[in-house]
PDB file of C-alpha atoms in Angstrom:
ATOM      1  CA  MET A   1      -0.031  -0.046  -0.028  1.00  0.00           C
ATOM      2  CA  THR A   2       1.612   3.467  -0.909  1.00  0.00           C
ATOM      3  CA  GLU A   3       1.400   6.364   1.340  1.00  0.00           C
ATOM      4  CA  GLN A   4      -1.272   8.030  -0.728  1.00  0.00           C
ATOM      5  CA  GLU A   5      -3.572   5.058  -0.579  1.00  0.00           C
ATOM      6  CA  LEU A   6      -2.766   4.581   3.098  1.00  0.00           C
ATOM      7  CA  LEU A   7      -3.772   8.213   3.679  1.00  0.00           C
ATOM      8  CA  PHE A   8      -6.939   7.831   1.580  1.00  0.00           C
ATOM      9  CA  GLY A   9      -7.980   4.867   3.578  1.00  0.00           C
ATOM     10  CA  LEU A  10      -7.262   6.549   6.891  1.00  0.00           C
ATOM     11  CA  ARG A  11      -9.183   9.629   5.901  1.00  0.00           C
ATOM     12  CA  HIS A  12     -12.208   7.513   4.980  1.00  0.00           C
ATOM     13  CA  GLY A  13     -12.100   5.659   8.265  1.00  0.00           C
ATOM     14  CA  GLU A  14     -11.063   2.372   6.818  1.00  0.00           C
ATOM     15  CA  GLU A  15      -9.953  -0.047   9.686  1.00  0.00           C
ATOM     16  CA  SER A  16      -7.677  -2.025   7.147  1.00  0.00           C
ATOM     17  CA  ALA A  17      -5.871   1.197   6.557  1.00  0.00           C
ATOM     18  CA  PHE A  18      -5.292   1.920  10.211  1.00  0.00           C
ATOM     19  CA  LYS A  19      -4.130  -1.481  10.820  1.00  0.00           C
ATOM     20  CA  GLU A  20      -1.635  -1.161   8.017  1.00  0.00           C
ATOM     21  CA  LEU A  21      -0.416   2.122   9.534  1.00  0.00           C
ATOM     22  CA  VAL A  22      -0.024   0.550  13.011  1.00  0.00           C
ATOM     23  CA  THR A  23       1.806  -2.411  11.385  1.00  0.00           C
ATOM     24  CA  GLN A  24       4.091  -0.133   9.594  1.00  0.00           C
ATOM     25  CA  PHE A  25       5.005   2.230  12.372  1.00  0.00           C
ATOM     26  CA  GLN A  26       4.573   0.440  15.765  1.00  0.00           C
ATOM     27  CA  ASP A  27       8.245  -0.577  16.059  1.00  0.00           C
ATOM     28  CA  LYS A  28       9.502   3.038  14.997  1.00  0.00           C
ATOM     29  CA  VAL A  29       7.161   4.675  17.439  1.00  0.00           C
ATOM     30  CA  PHE A  30       7.773   2.347  20.199  1.00  0.00           C
ATOM     31  CA  ASN A  31      11.582   2.447  19.872  1.00  0.00           C
ATOM     32  CA  THR A  32      11.479   6.344  19.760  1.00  0.00           C
ATOM     33  CA  ALA A  33       9.219   6.639  22.818  1.00  0.00           C
ATOM     34  CA  LEU A  34      11.441   4.032  24.569  1.00  0.00           C
ATOM     35  CA  GLY A  35      14.542   5.921  23.896  1.00  0.00           C
ATOM     36  CA  LEU A  36      13.186   9.049  25.244  1.00  0.00           C
ATOM     37  CA  LEU A  37      11.121   7.715  28.200  1.00  0.00           C
ATOM     38  CA  GLN A  38      13.458   4.789  29.151  1.00  0.00           C
ATOM     39  CA  HIS A  39      10.421   2.793  30.427  1.00  0.00           C
ATOM     40  CA  HIS A  40       8.826  -0.072  28.615  1.00  0.00           C
ATOM     41  CA  THR A  41       5.329   0.321  29.885  1.00  0.00           C
ATOM     42  CA  GLU A  42       5.225   3.999  29.604  1.00  0.00           C
ATOM     43  CA  ALA A  43       6.701   3.840  26.057  1.00  0.00           C
ATOM     44  CA  GLU A  44       3.850   1.346  25.032  1.00  0.00           C
ATOM     45  CA  ASP A  45       1.247   3.688  26.602  1.00  0.00           C
ATOM     46  CA  ILE A  46       2.774   6.691  24.669  1.00  0.00           C
ATOM     47  CA  ALA A  47       2.950   4.594  21.379  1.00  0.00           C
ATOM     48  CA  GLN A  48      -0.809   3.795  21.861  1.00  0.00           C
ATOM     49  CA  GLU A  49      -1.588   7.369  22.430  1.00  0.00           C
ATOM     50  CA  VAL A  50       0.384   8.327  19.269  1.00  0.00           C
ATOM     51  CA  PHE A  51      -1.803   6.049  17.156  1.00  0.00           C
ATOM     52  CA  ILE A  52      -4.998   7.203  18.736  1.00  0.00           C
ATOM     53  CA  GLN A  53      -3.843  10.911  17.893  1.00  0.00           C
ATOM     54  CA  VAL A  54      -3.002   9.896  14.399  1.00  0.00           C
ATOM     55  CA  TYR A  55      -6.396   8.336  13.798  1.00  0.00           C
ATOM     56  CA  ARG A  56      -8.208  11.356  15.334  1.00  0.00           C
ATOM     57  CA  SER A  57      -6.282  14.052  13.593  1.00  0.00           C
ATOM     58  CA  ILE A  58      -5.501  12.543  10.231  1.00  0.00           C
ATOM     59  CA  GLN A  59      -7.904  15.117   8.671  1.00  0.00           C
ATOM     60  CA  ASN A  60      -5.597  17.907   9.809  1.00  0.00           C
ATOM     61  CA  PHE A  61      -2.527  16.150   8.127  1.00  0.00           C
ATOM     62  CA  LYS A  62      -1.902  18.378   5.007  1.00  0.00           C
ATOM     63  CA  GLY A  63       0.709  16.307   3.637  1.00  0.00           C
ATOM     64  CA  GLU A  64       3.455  19.036   3.644  1.00  0.00           C
ATOM     65  CA  SER A  65       5.739  16.460   5.260  1.00  0.00           C
ATOM     66  CA  LEU A  66       6.184  12.668   4.942  1.00  0.00           C
ATOM     67  CA  LEU A  67       3.615  10.682   7.060  1.00  0.00           C
ATOM     68  CA  SER A  68       6.552   9.071   8.964  1.00  0.00           C
ATOM     69  CA  THR A  69       7.903  12.688   9.814  1.00  0.00           C
ATOM     70  CA  TRP A  70       4.438  13.788  11.073  1.00  0.00           C
ATOM     71  CA  ILE A  71       4.219  10.554  13.261  1.00  0.00           C
ATOM     72  CA  TYR A  72       7.578  10.834  14.655  1.00  0.00           C
ATOM     73  CA  ARG A  73       6.835  14.492  15.518  1.00  0.00           C
ATOM     74  CA  ILE A  74       3.832  13.442  17.539  1.00  0.00           C
ATOM     75  CA  THR A  75       5.804  10.655  19.200  1.00  0.00           C
ATOM     76  CA  VAL A  76       8.464  13.192  20.350  1.00  0.00           C
ATOM     77  CA  THR A  77       5.826  15.674  21.490  1.00  0.00           C
ATOM     78  CA  LYS A  78       3.890  13.114  23.444  1.00  0.00           C
ATOM     79  CA  SER A  79       7.033  11.575  24.991  1.00  0.00           C
ATOM     80  CA  LEU A  80       8.240  15.036  26.152  1.00  0.00           C
ATOM     81  CA  ASP A  81       4.728  16.061  27.547  1.00  0.00           C
ATOM     82  CA  HIS A  82       4.852  12.854  29.486  1.00  0.00           C
ATOM     83  CA  LEU A  83       8.270  13.534  30.878  1.00  0.00           C
ATOM     84  CA  ARG A  84       7.211  17.088  31.849  1.00  0.00           C
ATOM     85  CA  SER A  85       4.148  15.809  33.598  1.00  0.00           C
ATOM     86  CA  LYS A  86       6.221  13.114  35.414  1.00  0.00           C
ATOM     87  CA  LYS A  87       8.592  15.742  36.625  1.00  0.00           C
ATOM     88  CA  ARG A  88       5.643  17.873  37.788  1.00  0.00           C
ATOM     89  CA  LYS A  89       4.186  14.862  39.613  1.00  0.00           C
ATOM     90  CA  LYS A  90       7.733  14.127  41.158  1.00  0.00           C
ATOM     91  CA  ARG A  91       7.914  17.701  42.506  1.00  0.00           C
ATOM     92  CA  PHE A  92       4.608  17.223  44.460  1.00  0.00           C
ATOM     93  CA  GLY A  93       5.385  13.609  45.284  1.00  0.00           C
ATOM     94  CA  PHE A  94       6.332  14.278  48.792  1.00  0.00           C
ATOM     95  CA  LEU A  95       2.651  15.434  49.257  1.00  0.00           C
ATOM     96  CA  SER A  96       1.358  12.149  48.164  1.00  0.00           C
ATOM     97  CA  ASN A  97       3.522  10.471  50.485  1.00  0.00           C
ATOM     98  CA  LEU A  98       2.219  12.629  53.443  1.00  0.00           C
ATOM     99  CA  PHE A  99      -1.350  11.800  52.568  1.00  0.00           C
ATOM    100  CA  GLY A 100      -0.779   8.107  52.246  1.00  0.00           C
ATOM    101  CA  ASP A 101      -1.346   7.063  48.588  1.00  0.00           C
ATOM    102  CA  ASN A 102      -0.996   3.303  49.675  1.00  0.00           C
ATOM    103  CA  ASN A 103       2.722   3.964  50.334  1.00  0.00           C
ATOM    104  CA  ILE A 104       3.491   3.281  46.715  1.00  0.00           C
ATOM    105  CA  PRO A 105       6.341   5.484  45.497  1.00  0.00           C
ATOM    106  CA  LEU A 106       5.612   7.281  42.439  1.00  0.00           C
ATOM    107  CA  TYR A 107       9.098   6.592  40.876  1.00  0.00           C
ATOM    108  CA  GLU A 108      11.457   3.762  41.339  1.00  0.00           C
ATOM    109  CA  PRO A 109      14.689   4.838  39.821  1.00  0.00           C
ATOM    110  CA  GLU A 110      16.210   1.907  38.099  1.00  0.00           C
ATOM    111  CA  ASP A 111      18.753   1.255  35.456  1.00  0.00           C
ATOM    112  CA  PHE A 112      17.302   1.264  32.093  1.00  0.00           C
ATOM    113  CA  ASN A 113      18.293  -1.604  29.721  1.00  0.00           C
ATOM    114  CA  HIS A 114      17.348  -1.077  26.151  1.00  0.00           C
ATOM    115  CA  PRO A 115      16.468  -4.535  24.691  1.00  0.00           C
ATOM    116  CA  GLY A 116      18.545  -3.941  21.704  1.00  0.00           C
ATOM    117  CA  ILE A 117      21.963  -3.443  23.305  1.00  0.00           C
ATOM    118  CA  LEU A 118      24.523  -6.069  23.008  1.00  0.00           C
ATOM    119  CA  GLN A 119      24.960  -8.004  26.296  1.00  0.00           C
ATOM    120  CA  GLU A 120      28.542  -6.959  26.777  1.00  0.00           C
ATOM    121  CA  LYS A 121      27.632  -3.302  26.426  1.00  0.00           C
ATOM    122  CA  LYS A 122      24.585  -3.194  28.595  1.00  0.00           C
ATOM    123  CA  GLU A 123      26.440  -1.793  31.716  1.00  0.00           C
ATOM    124  CA  ASP A 124      28.017   1.054  29.637  1.00  0.00           C
ATOM    125  CA  ALA A 125      24.777   1.826  27.721  1.00  0.00           C
ATOM    126  CA  ALA A 126      22.845   1.919  31.037  1.00  0.00           C
ATOM    127  CA  MET A 127      25.250   4.608  32.258  1.00  0.00           C
ATOM    128  CA  LEU A 128      25.049   6.622  29.074  1.00  0.00           C
ATOM    129  CA  PHE A 129      21.110   6.421  29.207  1.00  0.00           C
ATOM    130  CA  LYS A 130      21.198   7.965  32.723  1.00  0.00           C
ATOM    131  CA  LEU A 131      23.355  10.823  31.252  1.00  0.00           C
ATOM    132  CA  ILE A 132      21.312  11.381  28.290  1.00  0.00           C
ATOM    133  CA  GLU A 133      18.307  12.045  30.609  1.00  0.00           C
ATOM    134  CA  LEU A 134      20.341  15.195  31.770  1.00  0.00           C
ATOM    135  CA  LEU A 135      20.852  16.610  28.327  1.00  0.00           C
ATOM    136  CA  PRO A 136      18.886  19.805  27.289  1.00  0.00           C
ATOM    137  CA  GLU A 137      15.467  18.774  25.428  1.00  0.00           C
ATOM    138  CA  ASN A 138      16.725  19.397  21.772  1.00  0.00           C
ATOM    139  CA  GLN A 139      20.099  17.734  22.154  1.00  0.00           C
ATOM    140  CA  ARG A 140      18.359  14.629  23.770  1.00  0.00           C
ATOM    141  CA  ILE A 141      15.804  14.316  21.073  1.00  0.00           C
ATOM    142  CA  ALA A 142      18.515  14.578  18.286  1.00  0.00           C
ATOM    143  CA  PHE A 143      20.734  12.125  19.976  1.00  0.00           C
ATOM    144  CA  ILE A 144      18.066   9.595  20.523  1.00  0.00           C
ATOM    145  CA  LEU A 145      16.803   9.860  16.966  1.00  0.00           C
ATOM    146  CA  ASN A 146      20.250   9.489  15.526  1.00  0.00           C
ATOM    147  CA  LYS A 147      21.629   6.992  17.851  1.00  0.00           C
ATOM    148  CA  VAL A 148      18.731   4.870  18.893  1.00  0.00           C
ATOM    149  CA  GLU A 149      16.307   5.172  15.878  1.00  0.00           C
ATOM    150  CA  GLU A 150      19.201   5.690  13.407  1.00  0.00           C
ATOM    151  CA  LEU A 151      17.515   8.451  11.560  1.00  0.00           C
ATOM    152  CA  SER A 152      19.734  10.610   9.121  1.00  0.00           C
ATOM    153  CA  TYR A 153      20.289  14.190   9.758  1.00  0.00           C
ATOM    154  CA  ARG A 154      17.847  15.050   7.126  1.00  0.00           C
ATOM    155  CA  GLU A 155      15.076  13.049   8.635  1.00  0.00           C
ATOM    156  CA  ILE A 156      15.821  14.612  12.142  1.00  0.00           C
ATOM    157  CA  ALA A 157      15.992  18.056  10.644  1.00  0.00           C
ATOM    158  CA  ALA A 158      12.458  17.441   9.283  1.00  0.00           C
ATOM    159  CA  ILE A 159      11.000  16.201  12.549  1.00  0.00           C
ATOM    160  CA  LEU A 160      12.549  19.212  14.618  1.00  0.00           C
ATOM    161  CA  ASP A 161      11.631  21.571  11.655  1.00  0.00           C
ATOM    162  CA  THR A 162      15.236  22.777  11.542  1.00  0.00           C
ATOM    163  CA  THR A 163      18.292  22.572   9.242  1.00  0.00           C
ATOM    164  CA  GLU A 164      20.842  19.711   8.854  1.00  0.00           C
ATOM    165  CA  SER A 165      23.467  21.877  10.077  1.00  0.00           C
ATOM    166  CA  ALA A 166      21.553  22.742  13.170  1.00  0.00           C
ATOM    167  CA  VAL A 167      21.071  18.987  13.801  1.00  0.00           C
ATOM    168  CA  ASP A 168      24.763  18.454  13.322  1.00  0.00           C
ATOM    169  CA  SER A 169      25.490  21.141  15.883  1.00  0.00           C
ATOM    170  CA  LEU A 170      22.874  19.713  18.362  1.00  0.00           C
ATOM    171  CA  LEU A 171      24.680  16.170  18.177  1.00  0.00           C
ATOM    172  CA  GLN A 172      28.106  17.702  18.470  1.00  0.00           C
ATOM    173  CA  ARG A 173      27.049  19.533  21.718  1.00  0.00           C
ATOM    174  CA  ALA A 174      25.160  16.513  22.939  1.00  0.00           C
ATOM    175  CA  LYS A 175      28.419  14.372  22.650  1.00  0.00           C
ATOM    176  CA  GLN A 176      30.462  17.106  24.216  1.00  0.00           C
ATOM    177  CA  ASN A 177      28.124  17.267  27.202  1.00  0.00           C
ATOM    178  CA  LEU A 178      27.870  13.687  27.639  1.00  0.00           C
ATOM    179  CA  ARG A 179      31.731  13.420  27.685  1.00  0.00           C
ATOM    180  CA  LYS A 180      31.879  16.341  30.100  1.00  0.00           C
ATOM    181  CA  LYS A 181      29.381  14.607  32.413  1.00  0.00           C
ATOM    182  CA  LEU A 182      31.389  11.323  32.208  1.00  0.00           C
ATOM    183  CA  THR A 183      34.513  13.192  33.264  1.00  0.00           C
ATOM    184  CA  GLU A 184      32.700  14.970  36.069  1.00  0.00           C
ATOM    185  CA  LEU A 185      31.234  11.698  37.632  1.00  0.00           C
ATOM    186  CA  PRO A 186      32.384  11.336  41.143  1.00  0.00           C
ATOM    187  CA  PRO A 187      34.858   8.475  41.812  1.00  0.00           C
TER     188      PRO A 187
ATOM    189  CA  MET B   1      37.771  16.433  40.922  1.00  0.00           C
ATOM    190  CA  GLN B   2      39.158  13.016  40.630  1.00  0.00           C
ATOM    191  CA  ASN B   3      37.978  10.997  37.599  1.00  0.00           C
ATOM    192  CA  LYS B   4      37.483   7.341  37.857  1.00  0.00           C
ATOM    193  CA  PHE B   5      37.178   7.025  34.026  1.00  0.00           C
ATOM    194  CA  THR B   6      40.086   6.798  31.566  1.00  0.00           C
ATOM    195  CA  GLU B   7      39.794   8.203  28.193  1.00  0.00           C
ATOM    196  CA  GLU B   8      39.487   4.713  26.799  1.00  0.00           C
ATOM    197  CA  ARG B   9      36.678   3.894  29.070  1.00  0.00           C
ATOM    198  CA  ILE B  10      34.826   7.102  28.201  1.00  0.00           C
ATOM    199  CA  ASN B  11      35.225   6.205  24.555  1.00  0.00           C
ATOM    200  CA  SER B  12      33.786   2.644  25.440  1.00  0.00           C
ATOM    201  CA  ILE B  13      30.734   4.194  27.176  1.00  0.00           C
ATOM    202  CA  MET B  14      30.144   6.778  24.331  1.00  0.00           C
ATOM    203  CA  GLU B  15      30.110   4.078  21.750  1.00  0.00           C
ATOM    204  CA  SER B  16      28.010   1.532  23.850  1.00  0.00           C
ATOM    205  CA  LEU B  17      24.958   2.401  21.584  1.00  0.00           C
ATOM    206  CA  GLY B  18      26.722   1.271  18.533  1.00  0.00           C
ATOM    207  CA  GLY B  19      25.385  -1.770  16.864  1.00  0.00           C
ATOM    208  CA  MET B  20      22.170  -1.887  18.810  1.00  0.00           C
ATOM    209  CA  GLN B  21      19.069  -3.285  17.411  1.00  0.00           C
ATOM    210  CA  PRO B  22      15.851  -1.216  17.458  1.00  0.00           C
ATOM    211  CA  ALA B  23      13.099  -2.311  20.076  1.00  0.00           C
ATOM    212  CA  VAL B  24      10.140  -3.832  18.750  1.00  0.00           C
ATOM    213  CA  ALA B  25       6.561  -3.021  19.860  1.00  0.00           C
ATOM    214  CA  PRO B  26       5.167  -5.655  22.477  1.00  0.00           C
ATOM    215  CA  ASP B  27       3.117  -8.610  21.255  1.00  0.00           C
ATOM    216  CA  PHE B  28      -0.534  -7.888  20.528  1.00  0.00           C
ATOM    217  CA  PHE B  29       0.074  -4.270  20.346  1.00  0.00           C
ATOM    218  CA  TYR B  30      -2.765  -3.634  17.829  1.00  0.00           C
ATOM    219  CA  THR B  31      -5.194  -5.505  19.891  1.00  0.00           C
ATOM    220  CA  ARG B  32      -4.387  -3.616  23.009  1.00  0.00           C
ATOM    221  CA  LEU B  33      -4.596  -0.437  21.015  1.00  0.00           C
ATOM    222  CA  LYS B  34      -8.067  -1.118  19.755  1.00  0.00           C
ATOM    223  CA  GLY B  35      -9.080  -2.080  23.236  1.00  0.00           C
ATOM    224  CA  LYS B  36      -7.973   1.406  24.561  1.00  0.00           C
ATOM    225  CA  MET B  37      -9.737   3.123  21.728  1.00  0.00           C
ATOM    226  CA  GLN B  38     -13.010   1.378  22.363  1.00  0.00           C
ATOM    227  CA  PRO B  39     -13.769   2.492  25.954  1.00  0.00           C
ATOM    228  CA  ALA B  40     -13.009   6.203  24.929  1.00  0.00           C
ATOM    229  CA  SER B  41     -15.970   6.189  22.689  1.00  0.00           C
ATOM    230  CA  GLU B  42     -17.969   4.221  25.177  1.00  0.00           C
ATOM    231  CA  LYS B  43     -17.317   6.684  27.990  1.00  0.00           C
ATOM    232  CA  LYS B  44     -18.644   9.542  25.894  1.00  0.00           C
ATOM    233  CA  THR B  45     -21.916   7.798  25.507  1.00  0.00           C
ATOM    234  CA  PHE B  46     -22.352   7.429  29.154  1.00  0.00           C
ATOM    235  CA  LEU B  47     -21.250  10.900  30.181  1.00  0.00           C
ATOM    236  CA  LEU B  48     -24.700  11.672  31.611  1.00  0.00           C
ATOM    237  CA  LEU B  49     -24.520   8.763  34.016  1.00  0.00           C
ATOM    238  CA  ARG B  50     -20.997   9.437  35.422  1.00  0.00           C
ATOM    239  CA  PRO B  51     -21.005  10.306  39.084  1.00  0.00           C
ATOM    240  CA  ALA B  52     -18.911  13.418  38.560  1.00  0.00           C
ATOM    241  CA  PHE B  53     -21.405  14.746  35.911  1.00  0.00           C
ATOM    242  CA  ILE B  54     -24.392  14.002  38.211  1.00  0.00           C
ATOM    243  CA  THR B  55     -22.702  15.547  41.245  1.00  0.00           C
ATOM    244  CA  ALA B  56     -21.837  18.756  39.317  1.00  0.00           C
ATOM    245  CA  THR B  57     -25.323  19.155  37.947  1.00  0.00           C
ATOM    246  CA  LEU B  58     -26.922  18.610  41.316  1.00  0.00           C
ATOM    247  CA  GLY B  59     -24.393  21.205  42.780  1.00  0.00           C
ATOM    248  CA  VAL B  60     -25.322  23.827  40.193  1.00  0.00           C
ATOM    249  CA  LEU B  61     -29.041  23.025  40.726  1.00  0.00           C
ATOM    250  CA  LEU B  62     -28.586  23.472  44.486  1.00  0.00           C
ATOM    251  CA  ILE B  63     -26.717  26.806  44.006  1.00  0.00           C
ATOM    252  CA  ILE B  64     -29.551  28.013  41.822  1.00  0.00           C
ATOM    253  CA  ASN B  65     -32.134  26.978  44.392  1.00  0.00           C
ATOM    254  CA  VAL B  66     -30.361  28.750  47.233  1.00  0.00           C
ATOM    255  CA  PHE B  67     -29.894  31.847  45.158  1.00  0.00           C
ATOM    256  CA  SER B  68     -33.534  31.976  44.242  1.00  0.00           C
ATOM    257  CA  LEU B  69     -34.542  31.422  47.835  1.00  0.00           C
ATOM    258  CA  LEU B  70     -32.465  34.346  49.065  1.00  0.00           C
ATOM    259  CA  GLN B  71     -33.828  36.548  46.167  1.00  0.00           C
ATOM    260  CA  THR B  72     -37.413  35.616  47.316  1.00  0.00           C
ATOM    261  CA  ALA B  73     -36.684  36.274  51.048  1.00  0.00           C
ATOM    262  CA  LYS B  74     -35.205  39.699  50.006  1.00  0.00           C
ATOM    263  CA  ALA B  75     -38.410  40.677  47.830  1.00  0.00           C
ATOM    264  CA  PRO B  76     -40.964  41.677  50.708  1.00  0.00           C
ATOM    265  CA  LYS B  77     -38.442  43.923  52.492  1.00  0.00           C
ATOM    266  CA  GLN B  78     -38.138  46.202  49.237  1.00  0.00           C
ATOM    267  CA  ASP B  79     -41.878  46.683  49.308  1.00  0.00           C
ATOM    268  CA  SER B  80     -41.874  47.998  52.902  1.00  0.00           C
ATOM    269  CA  THR B  81     -44.463  50.923  52.304  1.00  0.00           C
ATOM    270  CA  VAL B  82     -47.398  48.462  52.241  1.00  0.00           C
ATOM    271  CA  VAL B  83     -48.602  47.692  55.539  1.00  0.00           C
ATOM    272  CA  TYR B  84     -50.375  44.408  55.964  1.00  0.00           C
ATOM    273  CA  SER B  85     -52.453  45.111  59.095  1.00  0.00           C
ATOM    274  CA  LYS B  86     -55.241  42.469  58.266  1.00  0.00           C
ATOM    275  CA  PRO B  87     -56.033  40.094  55.689  1.00  0.00           C
ATOM    276  CA  ALA B  88     -57.434  41.521  52.362  1.00  0.00           C
ATOM    277  CA  THR B  89     -61.030  41.324  52.035  1.00  0.00           C
ATOM    278  CA  ILE B  90     -63.442  41.992  49.026  1.00  0.00           C
ATOM    279  CA  GLU B  91     -64.507  45.224  50.746  1.00  0.00           C
ATOM    280  CA  SER B  92     -60.847  46.546  51.304  1.00  0.00           C
ATOM    281  CA  PHE B  93     -60.019  45.581  47.752  1.00  0.00           C
ATOM    282  CA  ALA B  94     -63.050  47.535  46.461  1.00  0.00           C
ATOM    283  CA  THR B  95     -62.041  50.446  48.631  1.00  0.00           C
ATOM    284  CA  ALA B  96     -58.570  50.467  47.515  1.00  0.00           C
ATOM    285  CA  TYR B  97     -59.588  50.606  43.881  1.00  0.00           C
ATOM    286  CA  ASP B  98     -62.324  52.979  44.426  1.00  0.00           C
ATOM    287  CA  MET B  99     -65.107  50.623  43.363  1.00  0.00           C
ATOM    288  CA  ASN B 100     -67.551  51.493  46.043  1.00  0.00           C
ATOM    289  CA  THR B 101     -69.878  53.568  43.991  1.00  0.00           C
ATOM    290  CA  GLY B 102     -72.611  51.145  43.918  1.00  0.00           C
ATOM    291  CA  SER B 103     -74.269  48.989  41.287  1.00  0.00           C
ATOM    292  CA  VAL B 104     -75.190  50.263  37.934  1.00  0.00           C
ATOM    293  CA  TYR B 105     -78.749  49.164  38.729  1.00  0.00           C
ATOM    294  CA  GLU B 106     -79.016  51.325  41.748  1.00  0.00           C
TER     295      GLU B 106
END
């Protein structure tokens, strides 16, 4: 099915088209969300929300960019919104603890292990993912899209609505920051 | 600050994502997605039966009632020039409207 046929089907509410879209993009969306959120269950929830959003707002898609670019953009936005909301909840987490909340902590920090990492690199990758979380938003997105989803500079530039040189600059700064953070880690 | 990582170790950490395979969506992703989409439409249908909606509606009605009662209670005080000394009778009504001229047959 071509992209035009897929779009036609989606705009006419055809379930087969929606199923085809999900089959085509579920791994890309999940992998991107997982890279940004570093949590399997949350990544699955966000991936589902992305497809619900696509289903509901397909009429608003003007076709000015590729369908994949649009879907990646929604994934990034939803993942970042989720992270922001998580941070907000974390700030007020102490209140929940005061008022009981079944004594279940809102956040259990744990090392994130991406399922696609080679066994011998798992420990290093877990450390790197921890530091990626500390990067500024744009650098983090560019880094994840490039290293985890293996997108080209052109694709990342389209998703972030910027230029390829800006993406290159973001990636360079991300690497510098990560190196700096690694050297600053306490013994 | 004393650093525990050598340059070689830093390089190793920086390159740890190299050769990674992309994660795949969990099994039955589409089935779960359809399941998540279904209740959303059902919830809309039964909005009127949701406790939050019912409570909010009752709350608004209660506020309107209290407001109306307060307004009604205030109303007689504004008309304080009229003295209700005794219950109105037909005679007093006729007097008030100057209708005591007698019948047209008299």
